[in-house]
XYZ file of C-alpha atoms in Angstrom:
338
model
C 0.376 -0.170 -0.360
C 3.179 2.303 0.716
C 4.093 1.850 -3.130
C 2.639 4.130 -5.401
C 3.136 5.149 -9.553
C 2.145 7.870 -10.876
C 2.180 8.297 -14.810
C 1.094 11.778 -16.484
C 0.476 13.105 -20.349
C 1.168 15.951 -22.073
C -2.748 16.707 -21.795
C -2.141 17.111 -18.332
C -3.956 13.972 -17.272
C -2.259 11.774 -14.996
C -3.162 7.976 -13.144
C -1.768 6.883 -9.745
C -2.751 4.421 -7.265
C -0.883 2.407 -5.725
C 1.018 -0.787 -6.973
C -1.760 -3.499 -5.717
C -4.714 -1.212 -7.194
C -5.731 0.360 -4.026
C -6.393 3.837 -3.817
C -4.644 5.383 -1.053
C -4.886 9.019 -1.493
C -7.600 11.090 -2.786
C -5.706 11.752 -5.620
C -5.955 8.304 -6.661
C -7.500 7.161 -10.112
C -7.361 6.295 -13.026
C -8.108 8.846 -15.433
C -8.022 12.374 -13.836
C -8.033 15.586 -15.850
C -7.484 18.960 -16.243
C -11.196 20.594 -16.604
C -11.131 24.018 -18.575
C -14.422 25.015 -16.963
C -13.441 24.672 -13.860
C -10.234 26.909 -14.120
C -8.037 23.727 -15.648
C -7.467 22.431 -12.215
C -7.108 18.421 -12.143
C -10.882 16.485 -11.148
C -11.019 12.676 -10.273
C -13.372 11.441 -13.325
C -12.331 7.869 -13.169
C -11.583 6.058 -9.996
C -10.952 2.438 -10.161
C -11.695 -0.407 -12.337
C -12.785 -3.680 -10.655
C -12.070 -6.991 -12.974
C -14.209 -9.747 -11.597
C -13.143 -13.552 -12.916
C -15.770 -15.649 -13.555
C -15.019 -19.286 -13.645
C -18.685 -21.477 -13.921
C -19.896 -20.400 -10.496
C -17.266 -19.000 -8.836
C -15.970 -15.418 -8.957
C -12.795 -13.668 -8.063
C -13.085 -9.760 -7.214
C -9.688 -8.285 -8.365
C -9.991 -4.955 -6.725
C -8.947 -3.442 -3.329
C -11.086 -1.195 -1.646
C -10.548 -0.292 2.221
C -13.714 1.178 4.400
C -13.633 0.953 7.947
C -11.371 -0.192 11.061
C -9.441 -3.038 8.821
C -12.181 -3.791 6.615
C -10.711 -4.278 3.011
C -13.008 -5.844 0.490
C -12.945 -6.685 -1.875
C -9.311 -8.671 -1.449
C -8.028 -8.409 -4.750
C -4.611 -8.152 -3.550
C -4.070 -12.166 -2.941
C -4.204 -12.608 -6.529
C -1.621 -10.188 -7.325
C 1.553 -12.038 -8.388
C 3.682 -9.644 -10.162
C 4.000 -5.818 -10.392
C 6.746 -3.961 -12.706
C 6.684 -0.556 -13.860
C 9.624 -0.816 -16.484
C 8.214 1.352 -18.908
C 4.042 0.996 -18.089
C 1.960 -0.457 -15.208
C 1.720 -4.108 -15.300
C -0.104 -6.253 -12.969
C 0.055 -9.853 -13.223
C -3.047 -11.748 -11.450
C -2.933 -15.685 -10.562
C -6.577 -17.466 -9.820
C -5.670 -20.862 -9.349
C -4.816 -21.748 -13.033
C -5.912 -18.327 -14.828
C -3.071 -15.781 -15.172
C -4.727 -12.206 -16.114
C -1.893 -9.981 -17.271
C -3.430 -5.759 -16.977
C -1.081 -3.032 -18.652
C -2.123 0.904 -17.972
C -1.486 3.327 -19.935
C -2.262 7.465 -21.324
C -2.617 8.418 -24.389
C -0.150 11.180 -24.917
C -1.964 14.161 -25.419
C -6.063 13.037 -25.123
C -7.409 12.599 -21.561
C -7.658 9.076 -22.244
C -6.663 6.006 -20.340
C -6.405 2.293 -22.117
C -6.002 -0.554 -20.278
C -4.746 -3.695 -21.674
C -6.373 -6.872 -20.141
C -4.576 -10.305 -21.685
C -5.573 -13.701 -20.688
C -2.312 -15.374 -20.716
C -3.442 -18.855 -19.088
C -6.376 -20.539 -18.920
C -7.714 -24.259 -19.764
C -10.934 -22.912 -21.294
C -12.721 -19.642 -21.742
C -14.001 -17.485 -19.164
C -16.044 -14.636 -18.539
C -14.555 -11.158 -16.855
C -16.640 -8.429 -15.090
C -15.726 -4.754 -15.233
C -17.366 -2.261 -12.791
C -16.666 1.549 -13.155
C -16.161 3.771 -9.749
C -16.749 7.170 -11.010
C -16.034 10.509 -8.379
C -16.504 13.286 -10.863
C -14.965 15.672 -7.966
C -11.708 18.472 -7.626
C -8.773 16.270 -6.801
C -8.515 18.215 -4.079
C -12.072 17.134 -2.375
C -13.923 13.970 -1.767
C -17.255 12.936 -2.652
C -20.032 12.248 -1.080
C -23.557 10.930 -2.554
C -26.119 13.104 -3.759
C -29.513 13.463 -5.107
C -28.151 15.468 -7.570
C -25.779 13.143 -9.505
C -27.021 11.933 -12.796
C -26.894 7.644 -12.739
C -28.294 7.429 -16.146
C -25.876 6.736 -19.021
C -25.741 6.907 -22.859
C -24.961 3.776 -25.016
C -21.453 3.858 -27.704
C -20.575 1.703 -29.871
C -19.171 -0.871 -27.742
C -19.801 0.934 -23.817
C -21.674 3.688 -22.322
C -21.137 7.504 -21.609
C -22.055 9.202 -18.099
C -21.843 12.951 -17.080
C -22.221 12.387 -13.288
C -22.768 16.952 -12.784
C -23.423 19.396 -15.387
C -19.692 21.673 -16.052
C -18.180 17.991 -16.676
C -17.026 16.356 -19.540
C -18.431 13.040 -21.018
C -17.143 10.010 -19.732
C -16.940 7.696 -22.512
C -15.758 4.438 -21.325
C -15.440 1.614 -23.729
C -14.259 -1.904 -24.864
C -12.950 -3.103 -28.103
C -14.857 -5.663 -28.675
C -18.785 -5.621 -27.354
C -19.929 -6.304 -23.917
C -22.557 -6.663 -22.353
C -23.926 -4.044 -20.115
C -26.104 -4.312 -17.091
C -27.252 -1.015 -15.581
C -27.470 -1.417 -11.865
C -26.799 2.703 -10.596
C -25.216 2.366 -7.052
C -23.490 3.967 -4.326
C -20.586 2.780 -2.057
C -20.403 4.622 0.772
C -17.496 5.567 3.040
C -14.460 4.335 1.038
C -11.142 5.311 2.803
C -8.081 6.926 2.396
C -4.959 6.041 4.315
C -2.560 8.307 2.949
C -5.134 11.447 3.670
C -5.915 10.097 7.275
C -2.200 10.313 8.231
C -1.997 13.522 7.225
C -4.564 14.568 8.889
C -7.462 15.350 6.203
C -10.943 14.295 5.456
C -10.493 10.612 4.227
C -13.632 9.213 3.486
C -15.138 9.027 -0.317
C -18.606 7.617 -1.637
C -17.867 6.669 -5.194
C -20.578 5.990 -7.863
C -20.799 2.952 -10.008
C -23.024 2.816 -12.663
C -23.194 -0.534 -13.404
C -21.244 -3.416 -14.767
C -19.525 -4.691 -18.368
C -19.628 -8.530 -19.068
C -17.709 -10.470 -21.954
C -15.860 -13.488 -22.636
C -12.274 -14.237 -23.188
C -10.215 -17.218 -24.274
C -6.424 -17.561 -23.509
C -3.916 -16.258 -25.326
C -6.917 -13.275 -26.047
C -6.176 -9.490 -25.632
C -8.337 -6.468 -24.974
C -8.670 -3.106 -24.612
C -10.569 -0.839 -21.961
C -10.307 3.227 -22.604
C -12.019 5.980 -20.986
C -11.824 9.062 -22.036
C -13.552 12.463 -22.337
C -13.994 12.014 -26.079
C -16.261 8.728 -28.013
C -13.169 5.815 -29.085
C -13.257 4.294 -32.799
C -12.988 0.844 -30.896
C -12.290 -0.899 -33.724
C -8.709 0.958 -33.831
C -8.219 1.196 -29.815
C -5.513 -1.695 -30.121
C -3.852 0.036 -33.022
C -4.169 2.773 -30.955
C -2.781 1.267 -27.930
C 0.329 -0.431 -29.842
C 1.091 2.723 -31.338
C 1.134 4.838 -27.757
C 3.438 2.025 -26.516
C 5.930 2.603 -29.090
C 6.082 6.050 -28.099
C 6.972 5.236 -24.154
C 11.055 5.474 -23.124
C 12.439 2.056 -22.193
C 13.644 2.954 -18.335
C 17.365 1.240 -20.105
C 19.510 3.738 -18.184
C 19.325 6.360 -15.063
C 19.455 8.957 -18.619
C 16.489 7.434 -20.005
C 14.780 7.725 -16.341
C 15.637 11.222 -16.134
C 14.298 12.151 -19.783
C 11.062 9.809 -19.072
C 10.148 11.848 -15.685
C 11.474 15.206 -17.440
C 8.854 14.431 -20.015
C 5.652 14.140 -17.553
C 5.771 17.965 -16.452
C 5.911 19.336 -19.724
C 1.964 19.884 -21.029
C 0.414 20.678 -24.066
C -3.157 22.612 -24.195
C -5.280 25.181 -25.991
C -1.779 26.211 -28.532
C 0.270 26.645 -25.276
C 3.273 24.425 -23.619
C 3.560 24.585 -20.035
C 5.466 23.256 -16.748
C 3.253 20.897 -14.088
C 4.892 21.851 -10.735
C 4.898 18.894 -9.821
C 2.043 16.222 -8.934
C -0.267 15.478 -7.711
C -1.278 18.459 -6.464
C -0.001 21.589 -8.084
C -0.487 23.359 -11.595
C 1.279 25.578 -13.254
C 3.856 28.071 -11.782
C 5.922 30.862 -12.257
C 8.745 30.185 -9.910
C 8.718 26.777 -10.375
C 8.799 26.931 -14.654
C 11.474 29.020 -14.697
C 13.678 26.950 -12.381
C 13.008 23.615 -13.801
C 12.811 24.600 -17.198
C 16.779 24.251 -18.346
C 16.839 20.621 -17.129
C 13.390 19.787 -17.726
C 14.395 20.944 -21.946
C 17.610 21.585 -23.022
C 19.283 19.428 -20.711
C 17.823 16.413 -22.777
C 18.111 18.356 -25.639
C 14.315 19.171 -26.038
C 15.265 22.473 -27.385
C 11.388 22.843 -28.934
C 9.919 22.437 -25.921
C 11.611 25.132 -24.008
C 11.397 27.793 -27.055
C 7.276 26.969 -26.589
C 7.230 27.042 -23.106
C 8.794 30.420 -23.182
C 6.679 32.156 -25.482
C 3.751 30.879 -23.573
C 5.019 33.018 -20.778
C 6.438 35.527 -22.555
C 2.432 35.879 -23.656
C 1.370 36.503 -19.925
C 3.957 39.243 -18.705
C 2.195 41.671 -17.561
C 3.445 45.213 -15.694
C 7.170 43.638 -16.030
C 6.087 40.558 -13.996
C 4.995 36.596 -14.807
C 2.194 34.897 -12.659
C 3.431 33.526 -10.108
C 0.460 30.709 -10.212
C -3.802 30.741 -11.245
C -5.569 30.238 -14.316
C -5.427 32.617 -17.574
C -8.711 34.237 -16.676
C -7.306 34.551 -13.056
C -3.335 34.792 -12.837
C -1.822 35.964 -9.407
C 1.222 38.212 -10.030
C 2.022 38.127 -6.411
C 5.346 37.026 -6.430
C 8.350 39.505 -7.027
C 10.697 36.814 -8.185
C 8.191 35.022 -10.504
């Protein structure tokens, strides 16, 4: 539970969770994205996705959540056999003679996460159930059950689309093959985030599950789950996943690890290129941008990004000052050294 992984993309979204799949911070989520209507602050859209292996009359839920006390349910961590993050987050589960591999990948310039599932070993075809848990709230806040949430969904190719509240983008949840969707909207109450409790913050949240998907898989088969703010071309999800994977930098040396890390802080949106001050808390800060920019760009021979960031910052200059923080609509010129 203490080991976490965080991956971001050039659109400003990130995906973060503990390596066993249990969210221990309110900032954790499979898809956390900046929302333009809310000053580009990051919002948790898809909190988690439970996978349940259905083998004949037996069910094995691979999800992990903590509730009050020491109540951890489901207990999917029991089935984790391996985790690696050499290029992307990859988890291997074993349930008896069944081996399922899960790989999580953020699309580089879109608010979209792709999850590849491969049934590596199985003597027969099995059914897998997928249940998404939605938050639709600011990453600094917590969600509570309420009567204002939109619990309805629309059907789209190989999936559904949901938007819990006005002002938010729609969240498209789709698969590379057609699943069966069962709409059983429900709230899951008092999910606890241990790291927030340790920090002295509020730590209980209610998450919404609109329903679940089911589909069959045979040994050796791979499927892709997509969650994003735009409808996906489901027939091309596997090609898109493979194409995005090729863009990743293998962490074969310390230098390549630094390059891969540096790229996570440069974001491009609305014809602007900016530096994120840090994950998961911060947005773009003027002081941090100028301190970090040489190391994030020039040191790794990325002159193009350096010039793009400088061009973006110069356009924000006002009265001899750069904004220290804030959105373009409400910049804060409150620091003489920014």
